[in-house]
Coordinates of N, CA, C and O in Angstrom, one line a residue:
M1 N 105.9 -96.0 -48.1 CA 104.7 -95.6 -48.6 C 104.9 -95.1 -50.1 O 105.8 -94.3 -50.3
S2 N 104.1 -95.5 -51.0 CA 104.3 -95.1 -52.4 C 103.6 -93.7 -52.6 O 102.8 -93.3 -51.8
S3 N 104.1 -93.0 -53.7 CA 103.6 -91.7 -53.9 C 102.1 -91.8 -54.3 O 101.4 -90.8 -54.1
Q4 N 101.7 -92.9 -54.7 CA 100.2 -93.1 -55.1 C 99.4 -92.9 -53.9 O 98.3 -92.3 -54.0
E5 N 99.9 -93.4 -52.8 CA 99.1 -93.2 -51.6 C 99.1 -91.8 -51.1 O 98.2 -91.4 -50.3
N6 N 100.0 -90.9 -51.5 CA 100.0 -89.6 -51.2 C 99.3 -88.6 -52.1 O 99.2 -87.4 -51.9
V7 N 98.6 -89.2 -53.1 CA 98.0 -88.4 -54.2 C 96.6 -87.9 -53.5 O 95.9 -88.7 -52.9
P8 N 96.4 -86.6 -53.7 CA 95.2 -86.1 -53.2 C 94.1 -86.7 -54.0 O 94.3 -87.2 -55.1
V9 N 92.8 -86.5 -53.4 CA 91.7 -87.0 -54.2 C 91.6 -86.4 -55.5 O 91.8 -85.1 -55.6
G10 N 91.5 -87.1 -56.6 CA 91.5 -86.6 -57.9 C 90.7 -87.5 -58.8 O 90.0 -88.5 -58.3
D11 N 90.9 -87.4 -60.1 CA 90.1 -88.3 -61.0 C 91.0 -89.5 -61.3 O 92.2 -89.6 -60.8
E12 N 90.5 -90.4 -62.1 CA 91.2 -91.6 -62.4 C 92.6 -91.3 -63.1 O 93.5 -92.0 -62.9
V13 N 92.6 -90.3 -64.0 CA 93.8 -90.0 -64.6 C 94.9 -89.5 -63.7 O 96.0 -89.8 -63.8
D14 N 94.5 -88.7 -62.6 CA 95.5 -88.4 -61.6 C 96.1 -89.6 -61.0 O 97.3 -89.7 -60.7
H15 N 95.3 -90.6 -60.8 CA 95.8 -91.9 -60.1 C 96.8 -92.6 -61.2 O 97.7 -93.2 -60.7
I16 N 96.4 -92.6 -62.4 CA 97.2 -93.3 -63.4 C 98.5 -92.6 -63.5 O 99.6 -93.2 -63.5
V17 N 98.5 -91.3 -63.6 CA 99.9 -90.5 -63.7 C 100.6 -90.7 -62.5 O 101.9 -91.0 -62.5
A18 N 100.0 -90.7 -61.2 CA 100.8 -90.9 -60.0 C 101.4 -92.3 -60.0 O 102.6 -92.5 -59.5
A19 N 100.6 -93.3 -60.4 CA 101.2 -94.6 -60.4 C 102.4 -94.8 -61.3 O 103.4 -95.4 -61.0
W20 N 102.3 -94.2 -62.6 CA 103.5 -94.2 -63.4 C 104.6 -93.5 -62.9 O 105.8 -93.9 -62.9
E21 N 104.4 -92.3 -62.2 CA 105.4 -91.6 -61.6 C 106.1 -92.4 -60.4 O 107.3 -92.4 -60.2
D22 N 105.3 -93.2 -59.7 CA 105.8 -94.0 -58.6 C 106.6 -95.1 -59.2 O 107.7 -95.5 -58.6
Q23 N 106.1 -95.8 -60.2 CA 106.7 -97.0 -60.8 C 107.9 -96.7 -61.7 O 108.8 -97.5 -61.7
R24 N 107.8 -95.6 -62.3 CA 108.9 -95.2 -63.3 C 109.3 -93.7 -63.1 O 109.0 -92.9 -63.9
P25 N 109.9 -93.4 -62.0 CA 110.2 -92.0 -61.7 C 111.1 -91.4 -62.7 O 111.3 -90.1 -62.8
D26 N 111.8 -92.2 -63.5 CA 112.7 -91.7 -64.6 C 111.9 -91.2 -65.8 O 112.5 -90.5 -66.7
L27 N 110.6 -91.5 -65.8 CA 109.8 -91.0 -67.0 C 109.1 -89.7 -66.6 O 108.6 -89.5 -65.5
D28 N 108.9 -88.8 -67.5 CA 108.1 -87.6 -67.3 C 106.7 -87.9 -67.8 O 106.4 -87.9 -69.0
A29 N 105.8 -88.3 -66.9 CA 104.4 -88.7 -67.2 C 103.5 -87.6 -67.4 O 102.2 -87.8 -67.6
R30 N 103.9 -86.4 -67.3 CA 103.0 -85.2 -67.4 C 102.1 -85.2 -68.7 O 101.0 -84.9 -68.6
P31 N 102.6 -85.7 -69.8 CA 101.7 -85.7 -71.0 C 100.4 -86.6 -70.8 O 99.4 -86.3 -71.3
L32 N 100.6 -87.6 -69.9 CA 99.4 -88.4 -69.7 C 98.2 -87.6 -69.1 O 97.1 -87.9 -69.3
A33 N 98.6 -86.6 -68.3 CA 97.5 -85.9 -67.6 C 96.6 -85.2 -68.6 O 95.4 -85.1 -68.4
L34 N 97.2 -84.7 -69.7 CA 96.4 -84.1 -70.7 C 95.8 -85.1 -71.7 O 94.5 -85.2 -72.0
F35 N 96.6 -86.0 -72.3 CA 96.2 -86.9 -73.4 C 95.3 -88.0 -72.9 O 94.4 -88.4 -73.6
S36 N 95.5 -88.5 -71.7 CA 94.5 -89.5 -71.1 C 93.1 -88.9 -71.0 O 92.2 -89.5 -71.2
R37 N 93.2 -87.6 -70.5 CA 91.9 -87.0 -70.4 C 91.2 -86.7 -71.7 O 90.0 -86.9 -71.9
L38 N 92.0 -86.3 -72.7 CA 91.5 -86.1 -74.1 C 90.9 -87.4 -74.6 O 89.8 -87.3 -75.3
L39 N 91.6 -88.5 -74.4 CA 91.1 -89.8 -74.9 C 89.8 -90.1 -74.2 O 88.8 -90.5 -75.0
R40 N 89.7 -89.9 -72.9 CA 88.4 -90.2 -72.2 C 87.3 -89.3 -72.6 O 86.2 -89.7 -72.8
L41 N 87.7 -88.0 -72.8 CA 86.7 -87.0 -73.3 C 86.2 -87.4 -74.7 O 84.9 -87.4 -74.9
G42 N 87.1 -87.9 -75.5 CA 86.7 -88.3 -76.9 C 85.7 -89.4 -76.9 O 84.8 -89.5 -77.6
R43 N 86.0 -90.4 -75.9 CA 85.1 -91.5 -75.8 C 83.7 -91.1 -75.4 O 82.7 -91.5 -75.9
H44 N 83.7 -90.2 -74.4 CA 82.3 -89.7 -73.9 C 81.6 -88.9 -75.1 O 80.5 -89.1 -75.3
L45 N 82.4 -88.0 -75.8 CA 81.8 -87.3 -76.8 C 81.2 -88.1 -77.9 O 80.2 -87.9 -78.5
D46 N 82.0 -89.2 -78.2 CA 81.6 -90.2 -79.3 C 80.3 -90.8 -78.9 O 79.3 -90.9 -79.7
R47 N 80.1 -91.2 -77.6 CA 78.9 -91.8 -77.1 C 77.8 -90.8 -77.2 O 76.7 -91.1 -77.7
I48 N 78.0 -89.6 -76.7 CA 77.0 -88.5 -76.8 C 76.5 -88.2 -78.2 O 75.3 -88.1 -78.5
R49 N 77.5 -88.1 -79.1 CA 77.1 -87.9 -80.4 C 76.4 -89.0 -81.1 O 75.3 -88.7 -81.8
R50 N 76.8 -90.2 -80.9 CA 76.1 -91.3 -81.5 C 74.7 -91.4 -81.0 O 73.8 -91.5 -81.8
S51 N 74.5 -91.1 -79.7 CA 73.1 -91.1 -79.1 C 72.3 -90.0 -79.7 O 71.1 -90.2 -80.1
T52 N 72.9 -88.7 -79.8 CA 72.1 -87.6 -80.2 C 71.8 -87.8 -81.7 O 70.6 -87.6 -82.1
F53 N 72.7 -88.1 -82.5 CA 72.4 -88.4 -84.0 C 71.4 -89.4 -84.2 O 70.6 -89.4 -85.1
G54 N 71.5 -90.5 -83.4 CA 70.6 -91.7 -83.5 C 69.1 -91.3 -83.3 O 68.3 -91.9 -83.9
E55 N 68.9 -90.3 -82.5 CA 67.5 -89.7 -82.3 C 67.0 -89.2 -83.6 O 65.7 -89.2 -83.7
F56 N 67.8 -88.9 -84.5 CA 67.3 -88.4 -85.8 C 67.6 -89.3 -87.0 O 67.5 -88.9 -88.1
G57 N 67.8 -90.6 -86.7 CA 68.0 -91.6 -87.6 C 69.3 -91.5 -88.3 O 69.5 -92.0 -89.5
L58 N 70.4 -90.9 -87.7 CA 71.7 -90.7 -88.4 C 72.7 -91.4 -87.6 O 72.8 -91.4 -86.4
E59 N 73.7 -92.0 -88.4 CA 74.9 -92.5 -87.9 C 75.8 -91.3 -87.8 O 75.7 -90.2 -88.5
T60 N 76.9 -91.3 -87.1 CA 77.9 -90.3 -86.9 C 78.5 -89.8 -88.3 O 78.5 -88.6 -88.6
W61 N 78.8 -90.8 -89.1 CA 79.4 -90.5 -90.4 C 78.3 -89.9 -91.3 O 78.7 -89.0 -92.2
E62 N 77.0 -90.2 -91.2 CA 76.0 -89.6 -92.0 C 75.9 -88.1 -91.6 O 75.7 -87.2 -92.5
F63 N 75.9 -87.9 -90.3 CA 75.9 -86.5 -89.8 C 77.0 -85.7 -90.4 O 76.9 -84.6 -90.8
E64 N 78.2 -86.2 -90.3 CA 79.5 -85.6 -90.9 C 79.3 -85.2 -92.3 O 79.7 -84.2 -92.8
M65 N 78.8 -86.2 -93.1 CA 78.6 -85.9 -94.5 C 77.5 -84.9 -94.8 O 77.7 -84.0 -95.6
L66 N 76.4 -85.1 -94.1 CA 75.3 -84.1 -94.3 C 75.7 -82.7 -93.9 O 75.4 -81.7 -94.4
S67 N 76.5 -82.7 -92.7 CA 77.0 -81.4 -92.2 C 77.9 -80.7 -93.2 O 77.8 -79.6 -93.4
A68 N 78.7 -81.5 -93.9 CA 79.7 -80.9 -95.0 C 78.8 -80.3 -96.1 O 79.1 -79.2 -96.5
L69 N 77.8 -81.0 -96.4 CA 76.8 -80.5 -97.5 C 76.2 -79.3 -97.0 O 76.0 -78.3 -97.8
R70 N 75.6 -79.4 -95.8 CA 74.8 -78.2 -95.3 C 75.6 -77.0 -95.2 O 75.1 -75.9 -95.4
R71 N 76.8 -77.1 -94.8 CA 77.7 -75.9 -94.6 C 78.0 -75.2 -95.9 O 78.4 -74.0 -95.9
Q72 N 77.8 -75.9 -97.0 CA 78.0 -75.3 -98.3 C 76.9 -74.2 -98.7 O 77.1 -73.4 -99.5
G73 N 75.8 -74.3 -98.0 CA 74.7 -73.5 -98.4 C 74.0 -74.0 -99.7 O 74.5 -75.0 -100.3
E74 N 72.9 -73.4 -100.1 CA 72.2 -73.8 -101.3 C 73.2 -73.9 -102.5 O 74.0 -73.1 -102.6
P75 N 73.2 -74.9 -103.2 CA 72.2 -76.0 -103.3 C 72.6 -77.2 -102.5 O 72.2 -78.3 -102.9
F76 N 73.5 -77.1 -101.5 CA 73.9 -78.3 -100.6 C 74.5 -79.4 -101.4 O 74.1 -80.5 -101.3
R77 N 75.5 -79.1 -102.2 CA 76.1 -80.1 -103.0 C 77.6 -80.0 -103.0 O 78.2 -79.0 -102.8
L78 N 78.2 -81.2 -103.1 CA 79.7 -81.4 -103.3 C 79.9 -82.6 -104.2 O 79.1 -83.4 -104.3
T79 N 81.1 -82.7 -104.8 CA 81.5 -83.8 -105.6 C 81.9 -84.9 -104.5 O 82.2 -84.5 -103.3
A80 N 82.0 -86.1 -105.0 CA 82.5 -87.1 -104.1 C 83.9 -86.9 -103.6 O 84.3 -87.1 -102.4
G81 N 84.7 -86.3 -104.5 CA 86.1 -86.0 -104.1 C 86.1 -84.9 -103.0 O 86.9 -84.9 -102.1
Q82 N 85.3 -83.9 -103.1 CA 85.1 -82.9 -102.2 C 84.7 -83.4 -100.8 O 85.2 -83.0 -99.8
L83 N 83.8 -84.3 -100.9 CA 83.2 -84.9 -99.7 C 84.3 -85.8 -99.0 O 84.4 -85.8 -97.8
M84 N 85.2 -86.5 -99.8 CA 86.3 -87.2 -99.3 C 87.2 -86.3 -98.5 O 87.7 -86.6 -97.4
Q85 N 87.6 -85.1 -99.0 CA 88.4 -84.1 -98.3 C 87.7 -83.6 -97.1 O 88.4 -83.4 -96.0
E86 N 86.5 -83.3 -97.1 CA 85.8 -82.8 -96.0 C 85.7 -83.8 -94.8 O 85.7 -83.4 -93.7
T87 N 85.5 -85.1 -95.2 CA 85.3 -86.1 -94.2 C 86.5 -87.0 -93.9 O 86.4 -87.9 -93.0
L88 N 87.6 -86.8 -94.6 CA 88.9 -87.5 -94.4 C 88.7 -89.1 -94.5 O 89.1 -89.8 -93.7
V89 N 88.0 -89.4 -95.6 CA 87.8 -90.9 -95.8 C 88.3 -91.2 -97.3 O 88.5 -90.4 -98.1
S90 N 88.5 -92.5 -97.6 CA 89.0 -93.0 -98.8 C 87.9 -93.0 -99.9 O 86.7 -92.9 -99.5
S91 N 88.4 -93.2 -101.1 CA 87.4 -93.2 -102.3 C 86.4 -94.3 -102.1 O 85.2 -94.2 -102.4
G92 N 86.9 -95.5 -101.7 CA 86.1 -96.7 -101.6 C 85.0 -96.5 -100.5 O 83.9 -96.9 -100.6
T93 N 85.5 -95.8 -99.4 CA 84.6 -95.6 -98.3 C 83.5 -94.6 -98.7 O 82.3 -94.7 -98.4
I94 N 83.9 -93.5 -99.4 CA 83.0 -92.4 -99.7 C 81.9 -93.0 -100.7 O 80.7 -92.7 -100.5
T95 N 82.3 -93.8 -101.6 CA 81.3 -94.3 -102.6 C 80.3 -95.2 -101.8 O 79.1 -95.1 -102.0
N96 N 80.7 -96.1 -100.9 CA 79.9 -96.9 -100.1 C 78.9 -96.0 -99.3 O 77.7 -96.3 -99.2
R97 N 79.5 -95.0 -98.7 CA 78.6 -94.1 -97.8 C 77.6 -93.4 -98.6 O 76.5 -93.2 -98.2
I98 N 78.0 -92.9 -99.8 CA 77.0 -92.2 -100.6 C 75.9 -93.1 -101.0 O 74.7 -92.8 -100.9
D99 N 76.2 -94.4 -101.4 CA 75.2 -95.4 -101.8 C 74.2 -95.5 -100.7 O 73.0 -95.6 -100.9
R100 N 74.8 -95.7 -99.5 CA 73.9 -95.9 -98.3 C 73.0 -94.8 -98.0 O 71.9 -94.9 -97.6
M101 N 73.6 -93.5 -98.1 CA 72.8 -92.3 -97.8 C 71.7 -92.1 -98.9 O 70.6 -91.5 -98.6
V102 N 72.0 -92.5 -100.2 CA 71.0 -92.4 -101.2 C 69.8 -93.4 -100.8 O 68.6 -93.0 -100.9
E103 N 70.1 -94.6 -100.4 CA 69.1 -95.6 -100.0 C 68.3 -95.1 -98.8 O 67.1 -95.3 -98.7
H104 N 68.9 -94.2 -97.9 CA 68.2 -93.7 -96.7 C 67.4 -92.4 -97.1 O 66.7 -91.9 -96.2
G105 N 67.6 -91.9 -98.3 CA 66.9 -90.7 -98.8 C 67.5 -89.4 -98.2 O 66.9 -88.4 -98.2
F106 N 68.8 -89.5 -97.8 CA 69.4 -88.3 -97.2 C 70.1 -87.5 -98.4 O 70.3 -86.3 -98.2
V107 N 70.5 -88.2 -99.4 CA 71.2 -87.4 -100.5 C 70.8 -88.1 -101.9 O 70.2 -89.2 -101.9
S108 N 71.0 -87.3 -102.9 CA 70.9 -87.9 -104.3 C 72.1 -87.5 -105.1 O 72.9 -86.7 -104.7
R109 N 72.3 -88.2 -106.2 CA 73.4 -87.9 -107.1 C 72.8 -87.1 -108.3 O 71.8 -87.5 -108.9
V110 N 73.4 -86.1 -108.6 CA 73.0 -85.2 -109.8 C 74.2 -84.9 -110.7 O 75.2 -84.4 -110.2
S111 N 74.0 -85.2 -112.0 CA 75.0 -84.9 -112.9 C 75.1 -83.5 -113.3 O 74.0 -82.8 -113.4
E112 N 76.2 -82.9 -113.5 CA 76.3 -81.5 -114.0 C 75.8 -81.4 -115.4 O 76.3 -82.2 -116.3
P113 N 74.8 -80.6 -115.7 CA 74.2 -80.5 -117.0 C 75.3 -80.3 -118.1 O 75.2 -80.8 -119.2
S114 N 76.3 -79.4 -117.8 CA 77.2 -79.0 -118.9 C 78.3 -80.1 -119.1 O 79.1 -80.0 -120.0
D115 N 78.5 -80.9 -118.1 CA 79.6 -82.0 -118.1 C 79.1 -83.1 -117.4 O 79.2 -83.2 -116.1
G116 N 78.5 -84.1 -118.1 CA 78.0 -85.3 -117.5 C 79.0 -86.1 -116.6 O 78.5 -87.0 -115.9
R117 N 80.3 -85.9 -116.8 CA 81.3 -86.6 -116.1 C 81.3 -86.2 -114.6 O 81.8 -86.9 -113.7
V118 N 80.8 -84.9 -114.3 CA 80.8 -84.4 -113.0 C 79.5 -84.8 -112.3 O 78.5 -84.4 -112.9
V119 N 79.6 -85.4 -111.2 CA 78.5 -85.8 -110.5 C 78.5 -85.2 -109.1 O 79.5 -85.3 -108.4
Y120 N 77.4 -84.6 -108.7 CA 77.4 -84.0 -107.4 C 76.5 -84.9 -106.5 O 75.6 -85.5 -106.8
V121 N 76.9 -84.8 -105.2 CA 76.1 -85.4 -104.1 C 75.3 -84.2 -103.5 O 76.0 -83.2 -103.1
V122 N 74.0 -84.4 -103.5 CA 73.2 -83.2 -103.1 C 72.3 -83.7 -102.0 O 71.7 -84.7 -102.0
A123 N 72.3 -82.9 -100.9 CA 71.5 -83.2 -99.8 C 70.0 -83.0 -100.1 O 69.6 -82.0 -100.7
T124 N 69.2 -84.0 -99.7 CA 67.7 -83.8 -99.9 C 67.1 -83.0 -98.8 O 67.8 -82.7 -97.8
E125 N 65.8 -82.7 -99.0 CA 65.1 -82.0 -97.9 C 65.1 -82.8 -96.6 O 65.3 -82.3 -95.5
N126 N 65.0 -84.1 -96.8 CA 65.1 -85.1 -95.7 C 66.4 -85.0 -95.0 O 66.5 -85.0 -93.7
G127 N 67.5 -85.0 -95.8 CA 68.8 -84.9 -95.2 C 69.1 -83.6 -94.5 O 69.7 -83.6 -93.4
I128 N 68.7 -82.6 -95.1 CA 68.8 -81.2 -94.5 C 68.1 -81.1 -93.2 O 68.5 -80.6 -92.2
S129 N 66.8 -81.6 -93.2 CA 66.0 -81.5 -92.0 C 66.6 -82.4 -90.9 O 66.8 -81.9 -89.7
A130 N 67.2 -83.6 -91.2 CA 67.8 -84.5 -90.2 C 69.0 -83.8 -89.6 O 69.3 -83.8 -88.4
V131 N 69.9 -83.2 -90.5 CA 71.2 -82.7 -90.0 C 70.9 -81.4 -89.2 O 71.5 -81.1 -88.2
D132 N 69.9 -80.6 -89.6 CA 69.6 -79.4 -88.9 C 69.1 -79.7 -87.5 O 69.5 -79.1 -86.5
K133 N 68.2 -80.7 -87.4 CA 67.6 -81.0 -86.1 C 68.7 -81.7 -85.2 O 68.8 -81.4 -84.0
A134 N 69.5 -82.5 -85.8 CA 70.7 -83.2 -85.0 C 71.6 -82.1 -84.5 O 72.1 -82.2 -83.4
M135 N 71.9 -81.1 -85.4 CA 72.9 -80.1 -84.9 C 72.2 -79.2 -83.7 O 73.0 -79.0 -82.8
E136 N 71.0 -78.9 -83.9 CA 70.4 -78.1 -82.8 C 70.4 -78.9 -81.5 O 70.8 -78.4 -80.4
A137 N 70.1 -80.2 -81.5 CA 70.2 -81.1 -80.3 C 71.6 -81.2 -79.8 O 71.8 -81.2 -78.6
L138 N 72.5 -81.4 -80.7 CA 73.9 -81.5 -80.3 C 74.5 -80.3 -79.6 O 75.2 -80.4 -78.5
L139 N 74.1 -79.1 -80.1 CA 74.6 -77.9 -79.5 C 74.0 -77.7 -78.1 O 74.7 -77.2 -77.2
V140 N 72.8 -78.1 -77.9 CA 72.2 -78.0 -76.5 C 73.0 -78.9 -75.5 O 73.4 -78.5 -74.5
V141 N 73.3 -80.1 -76.0 CA 74.0 -81.1 -75.1 C 75.4 -80.6 -74.9 O 75.9 -80.5 -73.7
E142 N 76.1 -80.2 -75.9 CA 77.5 -79.7 -75.8 C 77.6 -78.3 -75.0 O 78.6 -78.1 -74.2
R143 N 76.7 -77.5 -75.2 CA 76.6 -76.3 -74.5 C 76.5 -76.6 -73.0 O 77.1 -75.9 -72.1
S144 N 75.7 -77.5 -72.6 CA 75.5 -77.8 -71.2 C 76.8 -78.4 -70.6 O 77.0 -78.2 -69.4
L145 N 77.7 -78.9 -71.4 CA 78.9 -79.5 -70.9 C 79.9 -78.4 -70.6 O 80.8 -78.6 -69.8
I146 N 79.7 -77.2 -71.2 CA 80.7 -76.1 -70.9 C 80.1 -75.0 -70.1 O 80.8 -74.0 -69.8
D147 N 78.8 -75.1 -69.8 CA 78.2 -74.1 -68.9 C 79.0 -74.0 -67.7 O 79.4 -75.0 -67.1
G148 N 79.2 -72.8 -67.2 CA 79.9 -72.5 -66.0 C 81.4 -72.5 -66.2 O 82.2 -72.1 -65.2
I149 N 82.0 -72.8 -67.4 CA 83.3 -72.5 -67.6 C 83.5 -71.2 -68.1 O 82.8 -70.7 -69.0
E150 N 84.5 -70.4 -67.5 CA 84.8 -69.1 -67.9 C 85.1 -69.0 -69.3 O 85.9 -69.8 -69.8
P151 N 84.6 -68.0 -70.0 CA 85.0 -67.8 -71.4 C 86.5 -67.8 -71.8 O 87.0 -68.4 -72.7
G152 N 87.3 -67.2 -70.8 CA 88.7 -67.2 -71.0 C 89.3 -68.6 -70.9 O 90.3 -68.9 -71.6
D153 N 88.8 -69.4 -69.9 CA 89.2 -70.8 -69.9 C 88.9 -71.6 -71.0 O 89.7 -72.4 -71.5
N154 N 87.7 -71.4 -71.5 CA 87.2 -72.1 -72.8 C 88.2 -71.8 -73.9 O 88.6 -72.6 -74.7
K155 N 88.4 -70.5 -74.1 CA 89.3 -70.0 -75.1 C 90.7 -70.6 -75.0 O 91.3 -71.0 -76.0
A156 N 91.2 -70.6 -73.8 CA 92.6 -71.2 -73.6 C 92.6 -72.8 -73.9 O 93.6 -73.2 -74.6
A157 N 91.5 -73.4 -73.6 CA 91.5 -74.8 -73.9 C 91.4 -75.1 -75.3 O 92.1 -76.0 -75.9
V158 N 90.6 -74.2 -76.1 CA 90.5 -74.3 -77.5 C 91.9 -74.1 -78.2 O 92.3 -74.8 -79.0
T159 N 92.6 -73.1 -77.7 CA 93.9 -72.8 -78.2 C 94.9 -73.9 -78.0 O 95.7 -74.3 -79.0
V160 N 95.0 -74.5 -76.9 CA 95.9 -75.6 -76.6 C 95.5 -76.8 -77.5 O 96.4 -77.3 -78.1
I161 N 94.3 -77.2 -77.5 CA 93.9 -78.4 -78.4 C 94.1 -78.1 -79.8 O 94.6 -78.9 -80.6
R162 N 93.8 -76.8 -80.3 CA 94.0 -76.5 -81.7 C 95.6 -76.6 -82.0 O 95.9 -77.2 -83.0
T163 N 96.4 -76.2 -81.1 CA 97.9 -76.3 -81.3 C 98.4 -77.7 -81.5 O 99.1 -78.1 -82.3
I164 N 97.8 -78.5 -80.6 CA 98.2 -80.0 -80.7 C 97.7 -80.6 -81.9 O 98.4 -81.3 -82.6
L165 N 96.4 -80.3 -82.3 CA 95.9 -80.8 -83.6 C 96.7 -80.4 -84.8 O 96.9 -81.2 -85.7
E166 N 97.1 -79.1 -84.8 CA 97.9 -78.6 -85.9 C 99.1 -79.4 -86.1 O 99.6 -79.7 -87.2
R167 N 99.8 -79.7 -84.9 CA 101.0 -80.4 -84.9 C 100.8 -81.8 -85.5 O 101.6 -82.3 -86.3
M168 N 99.7 -82.4 -85.1 CA 99.4 -83.8 -85.5 C 99.0 -83.8 -87.0 O 99.3 -84.7 -87.7
D169 N 98.2 -82.8 -87.4 CA 97.8 -82.8 -88.8 C 98.8 -82.5 -89.7 O 98.7 -82.9 -90.9
S170 N 99.9 -81.9 -89.3 CA 101.1 -81.5 -90.2 C 102.0 -82.7 -90.4 O 103.0 -82.7 -91.2
E171 N 101.9 -83.8 -89.6 CA 102.7 -84.9 -89.7 C 102.4 -85.8 -90.8 O 101.3 -85.9 -91.3

């Protein structure tokens, strides 16, 4: 009898880990228990966010850019370079995205009066309204996902995931 048949009822990841442990007992498959769940969680969150943002006419990347601008406070502006840093995209990508957001009426480009070489990307009223509504809706959905989780457990999960991300971001 394989160890997979002895696995208590669990989720799909439990079955995957057990199968690897059964087939390759020489491997320590424990990391799969965390990272496979994080991968699956990421896929679910991506789907939820795309759906939520879509209700307000936003793509995920548009939400991310508008969110970066919104967090700055009035006058809701950043340079393209600052937006690149905030959203972790290349210069070619950021230019294309800004162009598309201008077309959608979410942002405008404004030159710095004292130095015409400096151009700011500024969120429009339409952009601020869309990102505010999308954020409100997102927080309702995401809050429902953690309802019933003890605050200490939530804090511990945040700490573990933050530590892993810090390791990955430093590479």
